[in-house]
mmCIF file with all atom_site columns, C-alpha atoms in Angstrom:
data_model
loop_
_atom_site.group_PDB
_atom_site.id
_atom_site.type_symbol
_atom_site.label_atom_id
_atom_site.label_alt_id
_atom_site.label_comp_id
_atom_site.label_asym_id
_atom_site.label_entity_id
_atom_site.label_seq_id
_atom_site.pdbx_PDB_ins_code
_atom_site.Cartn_x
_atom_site.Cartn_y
_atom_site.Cartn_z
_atom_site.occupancy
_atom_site.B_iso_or_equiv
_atom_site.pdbx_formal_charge
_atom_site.auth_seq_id
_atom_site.auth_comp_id
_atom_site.auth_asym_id
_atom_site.auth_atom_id
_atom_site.pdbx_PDB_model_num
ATOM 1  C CA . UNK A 1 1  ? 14.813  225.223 -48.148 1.00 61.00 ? 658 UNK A CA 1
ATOM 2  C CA . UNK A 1 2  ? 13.449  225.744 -44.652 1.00 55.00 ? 659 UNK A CA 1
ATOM 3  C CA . UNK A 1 3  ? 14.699  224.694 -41.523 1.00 54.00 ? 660 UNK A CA 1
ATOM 4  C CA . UNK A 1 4  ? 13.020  223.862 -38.397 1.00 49.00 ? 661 UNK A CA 1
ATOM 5  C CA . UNK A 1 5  ? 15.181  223.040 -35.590 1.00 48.00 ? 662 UNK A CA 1
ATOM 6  C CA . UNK A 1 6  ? 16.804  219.945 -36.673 1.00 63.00 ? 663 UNK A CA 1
ATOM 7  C CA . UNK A 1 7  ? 14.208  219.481 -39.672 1.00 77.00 ? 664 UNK A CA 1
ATOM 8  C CA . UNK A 1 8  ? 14.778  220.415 -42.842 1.00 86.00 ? 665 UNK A CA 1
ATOM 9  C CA . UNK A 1 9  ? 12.135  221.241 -45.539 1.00 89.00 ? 666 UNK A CA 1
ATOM 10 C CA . UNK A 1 10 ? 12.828  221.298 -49.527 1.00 88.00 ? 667 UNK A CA 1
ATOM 11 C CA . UNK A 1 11 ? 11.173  220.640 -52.718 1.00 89.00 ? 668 UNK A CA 1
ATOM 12 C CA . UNK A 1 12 ? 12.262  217.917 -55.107 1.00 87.00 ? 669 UNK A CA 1
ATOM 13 C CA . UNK A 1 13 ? 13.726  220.464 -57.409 1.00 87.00 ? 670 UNK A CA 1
ATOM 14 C CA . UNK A 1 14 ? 15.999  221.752 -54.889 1.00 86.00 ? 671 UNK A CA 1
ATOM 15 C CA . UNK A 1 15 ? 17.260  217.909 -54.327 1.00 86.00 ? 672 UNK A CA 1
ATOM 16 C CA . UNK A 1 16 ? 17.626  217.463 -57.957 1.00 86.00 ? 673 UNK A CA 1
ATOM 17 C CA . UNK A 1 17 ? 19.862  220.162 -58.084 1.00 89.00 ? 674 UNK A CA 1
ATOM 18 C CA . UNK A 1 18 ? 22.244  219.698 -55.324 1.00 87.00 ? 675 UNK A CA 1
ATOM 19 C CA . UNK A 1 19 ? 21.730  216.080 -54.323 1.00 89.00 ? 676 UNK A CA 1
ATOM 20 C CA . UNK A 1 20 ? 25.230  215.929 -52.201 1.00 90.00 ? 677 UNK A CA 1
ATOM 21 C CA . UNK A 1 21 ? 24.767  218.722 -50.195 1.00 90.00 ? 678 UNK A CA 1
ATOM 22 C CA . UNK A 1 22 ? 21.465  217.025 -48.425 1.00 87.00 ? 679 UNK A CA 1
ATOM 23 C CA . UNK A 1 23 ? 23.006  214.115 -48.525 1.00 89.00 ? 680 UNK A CA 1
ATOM 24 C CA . UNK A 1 24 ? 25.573  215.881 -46.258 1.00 90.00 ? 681 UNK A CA 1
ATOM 25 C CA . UNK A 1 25 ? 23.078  217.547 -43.653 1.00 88.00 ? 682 UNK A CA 1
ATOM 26 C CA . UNK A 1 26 ? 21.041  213.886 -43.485 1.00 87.00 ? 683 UNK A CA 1
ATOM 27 C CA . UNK A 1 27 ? 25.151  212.708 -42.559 1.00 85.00 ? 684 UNK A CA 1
ATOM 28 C CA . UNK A 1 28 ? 24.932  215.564 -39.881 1.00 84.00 ? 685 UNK A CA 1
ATOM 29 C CA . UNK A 1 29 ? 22.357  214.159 -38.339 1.00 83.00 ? 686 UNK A CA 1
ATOM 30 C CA . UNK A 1 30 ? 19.328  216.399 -39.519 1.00 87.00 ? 687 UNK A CA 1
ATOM 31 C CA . UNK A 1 31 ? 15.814  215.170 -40.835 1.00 89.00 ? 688 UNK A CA 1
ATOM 32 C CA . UNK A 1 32 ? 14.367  216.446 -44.366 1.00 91.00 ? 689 UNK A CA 1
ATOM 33 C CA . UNK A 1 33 ? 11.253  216.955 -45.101 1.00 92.00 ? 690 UNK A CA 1
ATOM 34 C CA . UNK A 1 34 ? 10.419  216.573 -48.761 1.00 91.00 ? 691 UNK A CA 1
ATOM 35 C CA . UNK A 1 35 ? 7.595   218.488 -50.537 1.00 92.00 ? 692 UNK A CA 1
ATOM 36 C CA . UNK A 1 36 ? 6.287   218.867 -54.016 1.00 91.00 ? 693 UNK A CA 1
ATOM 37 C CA . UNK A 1 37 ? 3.497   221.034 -54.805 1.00 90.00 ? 694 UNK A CA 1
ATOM 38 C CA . UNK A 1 38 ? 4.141   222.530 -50.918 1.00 88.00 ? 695 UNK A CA 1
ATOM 39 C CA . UNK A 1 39 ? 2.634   219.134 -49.811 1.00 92.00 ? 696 UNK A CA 1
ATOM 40 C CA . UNK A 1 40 ? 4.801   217.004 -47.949 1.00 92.00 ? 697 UNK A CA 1
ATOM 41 C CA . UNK A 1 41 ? 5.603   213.365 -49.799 1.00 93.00 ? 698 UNK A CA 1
ATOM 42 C CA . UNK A 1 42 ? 8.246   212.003 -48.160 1.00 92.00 ? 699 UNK A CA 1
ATOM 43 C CA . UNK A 1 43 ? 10.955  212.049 -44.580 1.00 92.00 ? 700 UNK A CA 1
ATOM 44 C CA . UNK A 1 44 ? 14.158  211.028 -45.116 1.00 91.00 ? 701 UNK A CA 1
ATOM 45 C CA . UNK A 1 45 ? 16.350  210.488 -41.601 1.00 88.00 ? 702 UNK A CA 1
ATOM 46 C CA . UNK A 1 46 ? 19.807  209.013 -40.663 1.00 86.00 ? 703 UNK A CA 1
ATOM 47 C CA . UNK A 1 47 ? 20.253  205.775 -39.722 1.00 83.00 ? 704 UNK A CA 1
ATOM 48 C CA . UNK A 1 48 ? 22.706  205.789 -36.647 1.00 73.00 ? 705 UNK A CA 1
ATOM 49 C CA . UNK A 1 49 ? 25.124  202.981 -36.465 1.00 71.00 ? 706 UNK A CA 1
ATOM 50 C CA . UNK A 1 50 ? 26.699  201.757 -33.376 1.00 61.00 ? 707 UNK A CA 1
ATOM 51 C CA . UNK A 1 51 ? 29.373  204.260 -33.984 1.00 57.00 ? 708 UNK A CA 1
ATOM 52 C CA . UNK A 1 52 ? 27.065  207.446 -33.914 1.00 56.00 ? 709 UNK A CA 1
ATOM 53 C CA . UNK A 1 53 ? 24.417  207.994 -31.510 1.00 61.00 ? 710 UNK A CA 1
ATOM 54 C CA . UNK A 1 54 ? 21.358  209.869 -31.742 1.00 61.00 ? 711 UNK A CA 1
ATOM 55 C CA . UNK A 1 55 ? 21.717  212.560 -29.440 1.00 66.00 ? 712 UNK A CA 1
ATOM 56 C CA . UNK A 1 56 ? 18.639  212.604 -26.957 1.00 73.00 ? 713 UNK A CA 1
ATOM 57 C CA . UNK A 1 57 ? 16.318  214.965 -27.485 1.00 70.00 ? 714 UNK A CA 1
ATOM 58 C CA . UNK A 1 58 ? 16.475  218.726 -25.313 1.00 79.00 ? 715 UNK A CA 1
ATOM 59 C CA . UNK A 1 59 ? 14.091  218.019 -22.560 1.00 85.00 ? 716 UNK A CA 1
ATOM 60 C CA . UNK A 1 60 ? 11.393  220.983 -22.920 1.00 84.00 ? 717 UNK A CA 1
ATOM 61 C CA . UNK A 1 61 ? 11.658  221.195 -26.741 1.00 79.00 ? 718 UNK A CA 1
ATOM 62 C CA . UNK A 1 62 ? 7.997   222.423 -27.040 1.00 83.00 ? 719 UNK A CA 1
ATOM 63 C CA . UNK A 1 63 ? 7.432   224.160 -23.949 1.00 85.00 ? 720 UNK A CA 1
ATOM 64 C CA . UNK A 1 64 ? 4.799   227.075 -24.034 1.00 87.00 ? 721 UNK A CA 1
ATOM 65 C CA . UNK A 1 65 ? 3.609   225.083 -27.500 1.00 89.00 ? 722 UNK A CA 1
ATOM 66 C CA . UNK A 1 66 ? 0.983   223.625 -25.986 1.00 88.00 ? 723 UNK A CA 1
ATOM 67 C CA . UNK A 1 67 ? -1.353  223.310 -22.796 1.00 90.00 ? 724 UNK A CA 1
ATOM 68 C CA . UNK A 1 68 ? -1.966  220.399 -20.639 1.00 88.00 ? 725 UNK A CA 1
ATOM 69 C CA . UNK A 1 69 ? -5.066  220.647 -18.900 1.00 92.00 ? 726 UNK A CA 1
ATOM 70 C CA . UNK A 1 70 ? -5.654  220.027 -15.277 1.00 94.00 ? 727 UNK A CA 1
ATOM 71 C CA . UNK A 1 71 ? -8.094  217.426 -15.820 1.00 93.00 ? 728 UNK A CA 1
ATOM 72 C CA . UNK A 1 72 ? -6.133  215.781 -18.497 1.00 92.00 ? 729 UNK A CA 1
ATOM 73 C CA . UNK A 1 73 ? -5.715  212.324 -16.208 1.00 95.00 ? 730 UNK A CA 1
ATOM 74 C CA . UNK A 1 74 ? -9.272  212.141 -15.358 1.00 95.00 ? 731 UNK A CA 1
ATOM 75 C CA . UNK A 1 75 ? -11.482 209.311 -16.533 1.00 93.00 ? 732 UNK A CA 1
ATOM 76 C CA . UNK A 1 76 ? -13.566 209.332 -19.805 1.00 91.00 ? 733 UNK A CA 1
ATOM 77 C CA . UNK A 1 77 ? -16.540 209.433 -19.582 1.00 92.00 ? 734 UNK A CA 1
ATOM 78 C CA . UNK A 1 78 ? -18.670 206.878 -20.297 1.00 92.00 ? 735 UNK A CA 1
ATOM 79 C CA . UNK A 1 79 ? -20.395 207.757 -23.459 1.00 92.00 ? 736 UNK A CA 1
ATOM 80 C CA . UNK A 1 80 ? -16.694 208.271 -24.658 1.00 91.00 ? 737 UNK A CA 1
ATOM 81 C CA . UNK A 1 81 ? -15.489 204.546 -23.424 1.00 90.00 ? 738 UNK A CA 1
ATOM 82 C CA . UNK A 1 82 ? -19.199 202.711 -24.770 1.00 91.00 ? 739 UNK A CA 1
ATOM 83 C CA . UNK A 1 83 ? -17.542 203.830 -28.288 1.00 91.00 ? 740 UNK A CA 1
ATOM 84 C CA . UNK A 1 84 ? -14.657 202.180 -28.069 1.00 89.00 ? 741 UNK A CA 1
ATOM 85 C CA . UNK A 1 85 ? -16.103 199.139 -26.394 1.00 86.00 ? 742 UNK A CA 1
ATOM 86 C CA . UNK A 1 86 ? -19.564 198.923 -28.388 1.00 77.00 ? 743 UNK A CA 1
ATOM 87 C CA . UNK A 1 87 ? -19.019 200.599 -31.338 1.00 68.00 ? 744 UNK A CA 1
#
């Protein structure tokens, strides 16, 4: 089992063999990732009733993951836009 933040990875033996337990951390509120063959098949999440809330995510949760650049809002240009307009 791995964990990543609030995301769990596992193979299906590892469910097969303690089923309750993820049961459990899905309860908690976590996500799990299932694999088999280390290729991911399946994401199982909670559902969250009236009752329990899903707590907002931490605002700069990937921050220094990944760069923005400056001319990010700039317009396409227009060889880019004829493709989705003529393609």
């Amino acid at each position: 089992m791995t964990k990543n933040n609030a995301m769990i990875t596992l193979n299906i033996d590892e469910i097969q063999q303690n089923l309750s337990e993820f049961i459990k951390l899905i309860q908690e509120g976590n996500s799990l990732i299932i694999t088999q063959a280390d290729k991911p098949i399946a994401e199982v999440k909670p559902i969250y009733t009236n009752q329990q809330q899903k707590q907002p995510r931490p605002i700069g949760l990937c921050a220094g993951e990944f760069v923005v650049l400056d001319d990010f809002n700039d317009p396409l240009p227009e060889e880019i836009i004829n493709l989705f307009t003529n393609p």
